[in-house]
Short mmCIF file of C-alpha atoms and ligand atoms in Angstrom, two decimals:
data_model
loop_
_atom_site.label_atom_id
_atom_site.label_comp_id
_atom_site.label_asym_id
_atom_site.label_seq_id
_atom_site.Cartn_x
_atom_site.Cartn_y
_atom_site.Cartn_z
CA MET A 443 23.14 -76.63 39.12
CA LYS A 444 22.05 -75.70 42.55
CA LEU A 445 20.93 -72.26 43.56
CA LEU A 446 21.34 -71.53 47.29
CA THR A 447 20.15 -68.48 48.95
CA ASP A 448 21.26 -66.91 52.52
CA ALA A 449 17.69 -68.68 53.92
CA ASP A 450 18.57 -71.88 52.44
CA VAL A 451 21.88 -71.96 53.99
CA ILE A 452 21.01 -70.85 57.29
CA THR A 453 18.13 -73.27 57.07
CA TYR A 454 20.61 -76.41 56.11
CA LEU A 455 23.10 -75.05 58.79
CA ASN A 456 20.65 -74.98 61.63
CA SER A 457 19.21 -78.54 60.78
CA ASN A 458 22.95 -79.51 61.20
CA LEU A 459 24.21 -78.08 64.29
CA THR A 460 25.28 -81.00 66.12
CA LYS A 461 28.72 -81.92 67.37
CA ASN A 462 28.95 -85.18 64.90
CA SER A 463 27.78 -82.65 61.52
CA LEU A 464 30.43 -80.03 62.61
CA ALA A 465 33.06 -82.53 63.09
CA LYS A 466 32.28 -83.64 59.54
CA PHE A 467 32.15 -80.10 58.26
CA GLN A 468 35.73 -79.33 60.12
CA ASN A 469 37.37 -82.18 58.33
CA VAL A 470 36.03 -80.87 54.92
CA LEU A 471 37.57 -77.61 55.79
CA ILE A 472 40.78 -79.01 57.51
CA GLU A 473 41.42 -80.94 54.07
CA GLY A 474 40.96 -77.99 52.04
CA LEU A 475 43.54 -76.09 54.40
CA LYS A 476 45.92 -79.23 53.91
CA THR A 477 45.70 -78.97 49.87
CA TYR A 478 46.14 -75.34 50.20
CA LYS A 479 49.44 -76.10 52.47
CA GLN A 480 50.65 -77.98 49.94
CA ASN A 481 50.67 -75.90 47.06
CA PRO A 482 49.66 -72.20 48.34
CA ASP A 483 50.14 -69.99 45.24
CA LYS A 484 48.52 -72.39 42.83
CA VAL A 485 45.18 -73.60 45.17
CA VAL A 486 44.97 -69.57 46.02
CA PRO A 487 45.83 -67.49 43.27
CA PRO A 488 45.99 -63.99 44.04
CA ARG A 489 42.73 -62.44 44.40
CA ILE A 490 41.62 -59.04 42.89
CA ALA A 491 40.83 -56.18 45.46
CA GLN A 492 39.30 -53.10 43.59
CA MET A 493 37.17 -49.84 44.35
CA SER A 494 34.01 -49.32 42.52
CA ASN A 495 34.38 -47.47 39.85
CA ASN A 496 30.97 -46.00 39.90
CA GLU A 497 31.12 -42.41 41.19
CA ASP A 498 27.95 -43.07 43.51
CA SER A 499 29.74 -46.26 45.26
CA ASP A 500 32.15 -46.58 48.04
CA THR A 501 32.03 -50.31 47.95
CA THR A 502 34.87 -52.55 47.61
CA HIS A 503 34.71 -55.63 45.66
CA LEU A 504 36.51 -58.43 46.00
CA PHE A 505 37.21 -61.74 43.66
CA MET A 506 38.58 -64.61 45.57
CA PRO A 507 39.71 -67.69 42.94
CA CYS A 508 40.27 -71.25 44.16
CA ILE A 509 41.85 -73.94 41.81
CA SER A 510 42.42 -76.65 44.28
CA PRO A 511 42.36 -80.28 42.40
CA ASN A 512 38.95 -81.41 44.11
CA GLU A 513 37.57 -77.48 44.53
CA VAL A 514 37.28 -74.84 41.61
CA GLY A 515 35.58 -71.60 41.81
CA ILE A 516 35.30 -68.20 42.79
CA LYS A 517 34.08 -66.28 45.78
CA VAL A 518 32.86 -62.58 44.80
CA ILE A 519 32.52 -60.33 47.79
CA SER A 520 31.20 -56.68 48.19
CA GLY A 521 31.11 -54.08 50.99
CA GLY A 522 31.98 -50.91 52.37
CA ALA A 523 30.61 -47.95 54.55
CA GLY A 524 27.73 -47.11 51.90
CA ASN A 525 26.55 -51.08 52.61
CA ASN A 526 27.13 -51.05 56.51
CA ALA A 527 25.24 -47.52 56.44
CA LYS A 528 22.52 -49.26 54.79
CA GLY A 529 22.84 -52.50 57.18
CA LEU A 530 24.08 -54.62 54.44
CA GLY A 531 27.35 -55.42 55.53
CA PHE A 532 29.11 -58.08 53.30
CA GLN A 533 27.22 -59.06 49.86
CA GLY A 534 28.20 -61.88 47.57
CA CYS A 535 28.43 -65.36 46.34
CA VAL A 536 30.26 -68.51 46.00
CA LEU A 537 30.14 -70.08 42.38
CA VAL A 538 31.23 -73.67 42.69
CA LEU A 539 32.32 -75.32 39.25
CA ASP A 540 33.08 -78.67 38.48
CA GLU A 541 36.63 -79.11 39.11
CA ILE A 542 37.43 -81.14 35.63
CA THR A 543 35.25 -79.67 33.31
CA GLY A 544 34.36 -76.03 34.85
CA SER A 545 30.93 -76.26 34.41
CA LEU A 546 28.90 -74.67 36.75
CA ASN A 547 27.22 -76.84 39.66
CA ALA A 548 26.14 -74.20 42.68
CA LEU A 549 25.86 -70.88 43.32
CA VAL A 550 25.57 -70.14 46.92
CA ASN A 551 25.07 -66.79 48.61
CA ALA A 552 28.10 -65.84 50.78
CA LYS A 553 26.62 -64.20 53.67
CA SER A 554 26.06 -66.71 56.36
CA LEU A 555 28.52 -69.48 54.55
CA THR A 556 31.45 -66.88 55.08
CA ALA A 557 30.47 -66.38 59.13
CA PHE A 558 30.08 -70.39 59.21
CA ARG A 559 33.03 -71.61 57.45
CA THR A 560 35.51 -68.76 59.86
CA ALA A 561 33.56 -70.11 62.63
CA LEU A 562 34.51 -73.40 61.68
CA ALA A 563 38.15 -72.84 61.15
CA SER A 564 38.18 -71.14 64.38
CA THR A 565 36.50 -74.19 66.23
CA SER A 566 39.12 -76.49 64.09
CA GLY A 567 41.82 -74.90 66.29
CA LEU A 568 39.97 -74.84 69.10
CA THR A 569 38.72 -78.30 69.49
CA LYS A 570 42.15 -79.72 68.55
CA VAL A 571 43.67 -77.75 71.46
CA ILE A 572 40.64 -78.29 74.16
CA PRO A 573 38.90 -81.32 72.87
CA TYR A 574 35.46 -80.90 73.47
CA ASP A 575 34.78 -84.59 75.05
CA TRP A 576 37.71 -84.34 77.43
CA GLU A 577 36.21 -85.36 80.93
CA GLU A 578 38.74 -83.50 82.76
CA VAL A 579 39.44 -80.24 81.22
CA GLU A 580 39.93 -77.60 83.30
CA LEU A 581 37.75 -74.95 81.56
CA LEU A 582 36.15 -71.87 82.92
CA PRO A 583 32.41 -71.84 82.67
CA GLU A 584 31.92 -68.63 80.40
CA LEU A 585 32.50 -67.64 77.00
CA THR A 586 33.09 -63.93 75.52
CA VAL A 587 32.71 -62.68 71.99
CA PHE A 588 33.61 -59.17 71.06
CA GLY A 589 31.53 -57.91 67.72
CA VAL A 590 27.55 -58.46 67.20
CA GLY A 591 27.54 -59.33 63.26
CA ALA A 592 27.16 -62.60 61.31
CA GLN A 593 30.69 -63.76 62.68
CA ALA A 594 29.94 -63.63 66.22
CA TYR A 595 26.32 -65.22 65.69
CA TRP A 596 27.93 -68.35 64.00
CA HIS A 597 30.97 -68.53 66.24
CA VAL A 598 28.73 -68.78 69.49
CA LYS A 599 26.08 -71.17 67.71
CA LEU A 600 29.08 -73.31 67.31
CA ILE A 601 31.01 -73.04 70.41
CA LEU A 602 28.13 -73.83 72.51
CA THR A 603 27.32 -77.18 70.23
CA PHE A 604 30.66 -78.47 70.67
CA TYR A 605 30.86 -77.24 74.49
CA LYS A 606 27.20 -76.96 75.52
CA GLU A 607 27.88 -79.10 78.98
CA LYS A 608 30.67 -76.62 80.17
CA ILE A 609 29.58 -73.12 79.16
CA THR A 610 26.79 -71.56 81.48
CA THR A 611 26.85 -67.85 80.62
CA VAL A 612 28.02 -66.49 77.43
CA ASN A 613 28.85 -62.57 77.30
CA ILE A 614 28.58 -60.31 74.28
CA LEU A 615 31.00 -57.42 73.97
CA ASN A 616 30.48 -54.25 71.45
CA ARG A 617 31.07 -51.08 70.50
CA SER A 618 27.40 -50.37 70.77
CA LEU A 619 25.64 -51.50 73.67
CA ALA A 620 22.35 -51.25 71.87
CA ASN A 621 23.23 -53.69 69.16
CA ALA A 622 24.76 -56.12 72.00
CA GLU A 623 21.42 -56.02 73.85
CA LYS A 624 19.68 -56.89 70.14
CA LEU A 625 21.92 -60.39 69.64
CA CYS A 626 21.73 -61.27 73.27
CA ASP A 627 17.87 -61.23 72.92
CA ARG A 628 17.69 -63.15 70.07
CA PHE A 629 19.87 -65.67 71.55
CA ARG A 630 17.81 -65.34 74.85
CA VAL A 631 15.19 -67.04 72.49
CA GLU A 632 17.35 -69.40 70.71
CA HIS A 633 19.13 -71.03 73.98
CA PRO A 634 17.06 -70.42 77.06
CA ASP A 635 19.37 -72.81 79.09
CA VAL A 636 22.29 -70.09 78.68
CA VAL A 637 22.67 -66.83 80.53
CA PHE A 638 23.37 -64.03 77.86
CA ASN A 639 25.25 -60.61 79.37
CA GLU A 640 25.69 -57.47 76.76
CA PHE A 641 28.66 -55.21 77.52
CA SER A 642 29.94 -52.02 75.91
CA TYR A 643 33.80 -52.53 75.69
CA GLU A 644 33.89 -48.50 75.90
CA GLY A 645 31.68 -48.75 79.24
CA ASP A 646 32.74 -49.42 82.83
CA LYS A 647 35.54 -52.14 82.66
CA SER A 648 34.49 -53.50 86.09
CA GLU A 649 31.28 -54.67 85.00
CA PHE A 650 32.61 -57.36 82.56
CA THR A 651 36.56 -57.86 83.55
CA GLY A 652 35.38 -60.54 85.76
CA HIS A 653 33.07 -62.12 83.27
CA ILE A 654 36.07 -62.09 80.63
CA ARG A 655 38.72 -63.41 83.19
CA ASN A 656 35.96 -66.25 83.88
CA SER A 657 36.39 -67.36 80.22
CA SER A 658 38.43 -70.18 78.86
CA ILE A 659 37.58 -68.97 75.40
CA ILE A 660 37.58 -65.84 73.62
CA ILE A 661 36.61 -64.61 70.37
CA GLY A 662 37.46 -61.15 68.46
CA CYS A 663 35.07 -60.72 65.39
CA THR A 664 35.19 -56.89 64.98
CA PRO A 665 37.30 -54.72 62.52
CA ALA A 666 38.83 -52.60 65.66
CA THR A 667 41.72 -50.58 64.90
CA SER A 668 42.68 -50.31 68.54
CA PRO A 669 42.94 -53.14 70.81
CA VAL A 670 39.44 -54.33 72.41
CA ILE A 671 40.68 -57.70 74.02
CA LEU A 672 43.32 -56.42 76.84
CA ASN A 673 46.21 -58.36 78.62
CA ASP A 674 44.28 -57.02 81.65
CA TYR A 675 41.26 -59.12 80.67
CA ILE A 676 42.61 -62.54 80.88
CA ASN A 677 42.96 -65.23 83.15
CA GLN A 678 46.65 -65.68 84.31
CA ASP A 679 45.83 -68.71 86.21
CA PRO A 680 47.48 -71.59 84.28
CA LYS A 681 45.70 -74.27 85.70
CA TYR A 682 42.93 -73.49 83.37
CA HIS A 683 42.93 -73.37 79.46
CA LYS A 684 42.57 -70.07 77.58
CA PHE A 685 42.25 -69.96 73.90
CA ILE A 686 41.82 -66.75 71.91
CA SER A 687 40.54 -66.64 68.62
CA LEU A 688 40.84 -63.23 66.39
CA ILE A 689 39.06 -63.33 63.22
CA GLY A 690 38.30 -59.55 62.59
CA SER A 691 41.37 -57.81 61.51
CA TYR A 692 42.32 -57.70 57.98
CA LYS A 693 44.50 -54.88 57.68
CA PRO A 694 47.74 -53.96 59.29
CA HIS A 695 46.56 -51.06 61.09
CA MET A 696 43.66 -53.08 62.55
CA ILE A 697 43.79 -54.72 65.95
CA GLU A 698 41.95 -56.86 68.22
CA LEU A 699 43.76 -58.23 70.62
CA ASP A 700 46.33 -56.35 73.19
CA LEU A 701 50.10 -55.78 71.58
CA ALA A 702 51.62 -57.12 75.00
CA VAL A 703 50.14 -60.55 74.80
CA ILE A 704 51.22 -61.14 71.03
CA GLU A 705 54.66 -59.64 72.27
CA GLN A 706 54.70 -62.58 74.92
CA PHE A 707 54.45 -64.83 72.47
CA LYS A 708 57.28 -63.69 70.66
CA SER A 709 59.73 -63.25 73.44
CA THR A 710 59.24 -66.70 74.50
CA GLY A 711 58.89 -68.00 71.10
CA THR A 712 55.71 -69.40 71.19
CA ALA A 713 53.80 -69.69 67.95
CA ILE A 714 50.77 -68.35 67.21
CA LEU A 715 48.00 -70.67 65.34
CA VAL A 716 47.11 -69.11 61.58
CA ASP A 717 45.07 -70.55 58.39
CA SER A 718 47.64 -69.43 56.13
CA LYS A 719 51.28 -68.25 57.18
CA GLU A 720 51.34 -66.07 53.82
CA HIS A 721 48.12 -64.40 54.09
CA THR A 722 48.04 -63.69 57.77
CA LEU A 723 51.58 -61.76 57.64
CA HIS A 724 50.08 -59.48 54.81
CA GLU A 725 46.85 -58.83 56.66
CA ALA A 726 46.76 -59.38 60.40
CA GLY A 727 47.35 -56.21 62.12
CA GLU A 728 48.28 -58.42 65.66
CA LEU A 729 51.10 -60.25 63.33
CA ILE A 730 52.10 -57.23 61.44
CA GLN A 731 52.56 -54.69 64.35
CA ALA A 732 54.23 -57.18 66.25
CA ASP A 733 56.65 -58.28 63.55
CA PHE A 734 56.13 -61.41 63.64
CA ASP A 735 57.27 -63.99 61.41
CA ALA A 736 56.48 -67.19 59.61
CA ASP A 737 58.76 -69.45 62.03
CA HIS A 738 56.42 -69.20 64.72
CA LEU A 739 53.02 -69.81 62.76
CA ILE A 740 51.70 -73.11 62.72
CA GLU A 741 48.95 -73.40 60.43
CA ILE A 742 45.57 -75.58 61.26
CA GLY A 743 46.63 -77.75 58.22
CA GLU A 744 49.69 -78.33 60.35
CA LEU A 745 48.06 -79.05 63.40
CA TYR A 746 46.24 -82.01 61.83
CA ASP A 747 48.69 -83.35 60.38
CA PRO A 748 48.84 -87.19 61.90
CA ASP A 749 52.53 -87.46 60.55
CA ASN A 750 53.72 -84.37 62.29
CA TYR A 751 52.63 -84.38 65.92
CA LEU A 752 53.18 -80.45 67.42
CA PRO A 753 53.15 -80.57 71.61
CA PRO A 754 50.86 -78.04 72.69
CA LYS A 755 54.26 -76.44 74.53
CA LEU A 756 55.13 -75.16 70.80
CA PHE A 757 51.99 -72.71 71.01
CA THR A 758 50.61 -72.32 74.61
CA LEU A 759 52.21 -69.62 76.61
CA HIS A 760 53.66 -71.74 79.47
CA ALA A 761 53.38 -69.04 82.24
CA ASN A 762 49.56 -68.21 81.73
CA ASN A 763 48.14 -71.22 79.47
CA VAL A 764 47.06 -69.28 76.87
CA VAL A 765 47.09 -70.03 73.07
CA VAL A 766 46.05 -67.44 70.45
CA GLN A 767 45.03 -68.17 66.79
CA LYS A 768 44.55 -65.86 63.80
CA ILE A 769 42.22 -66.39 60.90
CA VAL A 770 42.07 -64.31 57.77
CA GLY A 771 40.23 -66.53 55.49
CA LEU A 772 40.67 -68.30 52.30
CA SER A 773 38.80 -69.01 49.28
CA ILE A 774 39.35 -72.71 49.70
CA MET A 775 37.60 -72.66 52.93
CA ASP A 776 34.27 -71.06 51.37
CA LEU A 777 34.68 -73.29 48.18
CA SER A 778 35.14 -76.85 50.15
CA ILE A 779 32.33 -75.73 52.39
CA ALA A 780 29.71 -74.12 49.69
CA LYS A 781 30.69 -77.42 47.74
CA CYS A 782 29.69 -79.46 50.50
CA ILE A 783 26.68 -78.02 51.35
CA ALA A 784 25.38 -77.82 48.13
CA GLU A 785 25.96 -81.47 47.28
CA ASP A 786 24.30 -82.51 50.70
CA THR A 787 21.16 -80.15 49.93
CA ARG A 788 18.43 -82.69 48.78
CA SER A 789 15.60 -79.91 49.63
CA GLY A 790 15.48 -76.26 50.12
CA GLY A 791 17.83 -75.32 47.60
CA VAL A 792 16.23 -74.37 43.99
CA GLU A 793 17.13 -76.89 41.59
CA VAL A 794 17.59 -75.25 37.96
CA ALA A 795 17.54 -77.52 35.30
CA GLU A 796 19.25 -75.50 32.57
CA PHE A 797 21.52 -72.63 32.89
N1 NDP B 179 38.45 -63.98 59.22
C1 NDP B 179 37.88 -63.80 57.87
O1 NDP B 179 37.71 -65.00 57.44
C2 NDP B 179 36.82 -63.26 57.88
C3 NDP B 179 36.46 -61.90 58.72
N2 NDP B 179 35.48 -60.84 58.35
C4 NDP B 179 35.78 -59.95 59.44
O2 NDP B 179 35.10 -59.97 60.39
C5 NDP B 179 34.93 -58.85 61.24
C6 NDP B 179 33.23 -59.05 61.81
O3 NDP B 179 32.47 -59.35 60.56
P1 NDP B 179 30.60 -59.39 60.81
O4 NDP B 179 30.43 -60.50 61.66
O5 NDP B 179 30.31 -59.69 59.18
O6 NDP B 179 30.35 -58.19 61.13
P2 NDP B 179 30.37 -56.50 60.41
O7 NDP B 179 31.26 -56.76 59.27
O8 NDP B 179 28.85 -56.27 59.83
O9 NDP B 179 30.34 -55.57 61.84
C7 NDP B 179 29.54 -55.82 62.88
C8 NDP B 179 30.43 -55.50 63.95
O10 NDP B 179 31.83 -54.90 63.71
C9 NDP B 179 31.58 -53.71 64.94
N3 NDP B 179 32.42 -52.66 64.48
C10 NDP B 179 32.26 -51.89 62.94
N4 NDP B 179 33.20 -51.16 62.98
C11 NDP B 179 33.84 -50.92 64.25
C12 NDP B 179 34.93 -50.40 64.60
N5 NDP B 179 35.71 -49.33 63.78
N6 NDP B 179 35.65 -50.69 65.66
C13 NDP B 179 35.22 -51.77 66.48
N7 NDP B 179 34.15 -52.36 66.46
C14 NDP B 179 33.55 -51.99 65.11
C15 NDP B 179 30.24 -53.56 65.03
O11 NDP B 179 29.94 -52.89 66.15
P3 NDP B 179 28.76 -51.89 66.34
O12 NDP B 179 27.54 -52.91 66.52
O13 NDP B 179 29.17 -51.08 67.62
O14 NDP B 179 28.41 -50.99 65.20
C16 NDP B 179 29.94 -55.00 64.63
O15 NDP B 179 30.28 -55.48 66.14
C17 NDP B 179 34.91 -57.60 60.36
O16 NDP B 179 36.20 -57.24 60.66
C18 NDP B 179 34.99 -58.45 58.94
O17 NDP B 179 35.79 -57.88 58.11
C19 NDP B 179 34.31 -61.21 57.62
C20 NDP B 179 34.40 -62.21 57.10
C21 NDP B 179 35.94 -63.52 56.74
#
């Protein structure tokens, strides 16, 4: 059995940050999403989400099972205001079982793994819509990310790996400016050739609106309850591709993107890209508040179906060349990537002879 700490996962991922490695990981994740698509309820059975029964705890515990033909296991993840106040965020692990016998093959810390697999799902939609090897693509040179947690961090890392020749500037927008500054300082060390700008989106809009309008890729990684990505921030020139990926909201009252944008999709019959129709319609504030229906959602698994080509006009707003994607996360994403990392890790993890 393999035991991988968060540090092991980070070391492994950092040594695999190339376009080729990420494309291989994307394939693993997309295969998992296609398997889910064939049998959603059986592959991703209902999860348990329950508040702690300990009176000193405000933690919510989530148990997320996966029983696919090739990935069997469970992700256990816990968090809440108390954890956030201690700087812990979500804590948890992924148990990877042998898919035939159920014996335990790996135990992987879920912290960075979760952020990595979400960023991988985001970039799977992104690189399909805007291939990173296109020479002629009309891409604006900045990247804007809302939020400063692990999700924001891994989204920036993956997008810079895929589009490194095309992005000169990264804008980090956050509720707290101090936390945005901390993340930018970290990135300035890791990516000295890229310009990083930090802003509070609650501050003077004139300071950052121009930067967002100069961004083709905009990512939302916050649990915001009122929109932080406003329609007015989005470049409206149809000459430039714009891809907005939202991963933060996970409850009906949470919303990161201006409903005015979603309503343009709805009124023109344009589809939104998702990881799961069923799960996003239960969890994603943007879709629920705009009363979006499953007929106008396209799953990433469908986007990658070689037998059913989906023309970009189905999911691109014609007037301004905008694509929107919403990811809520599925246990099969955790299991497929955890299994892949555990199998590929020959060193770094601790080998446990007997369990
Ligand atoms: N789609 C998916 O599969 C997954 C989504 N998520 C979600 O992604 C989001 C980011 O997660 P992660 O990177 O781990 O970061 P954290 O959950 O640690 O959140 C940190 C970020 O959220 C901001 N934030 C916290 N509360 C609010 C609020 N009420 N309004 C606006 N911003 C707020 C923080 O801003 P500040 O610095 O100012 O405090 C900071 O930028 C979360 O919503 C999380 O639930 C997480 C896992 C998987």
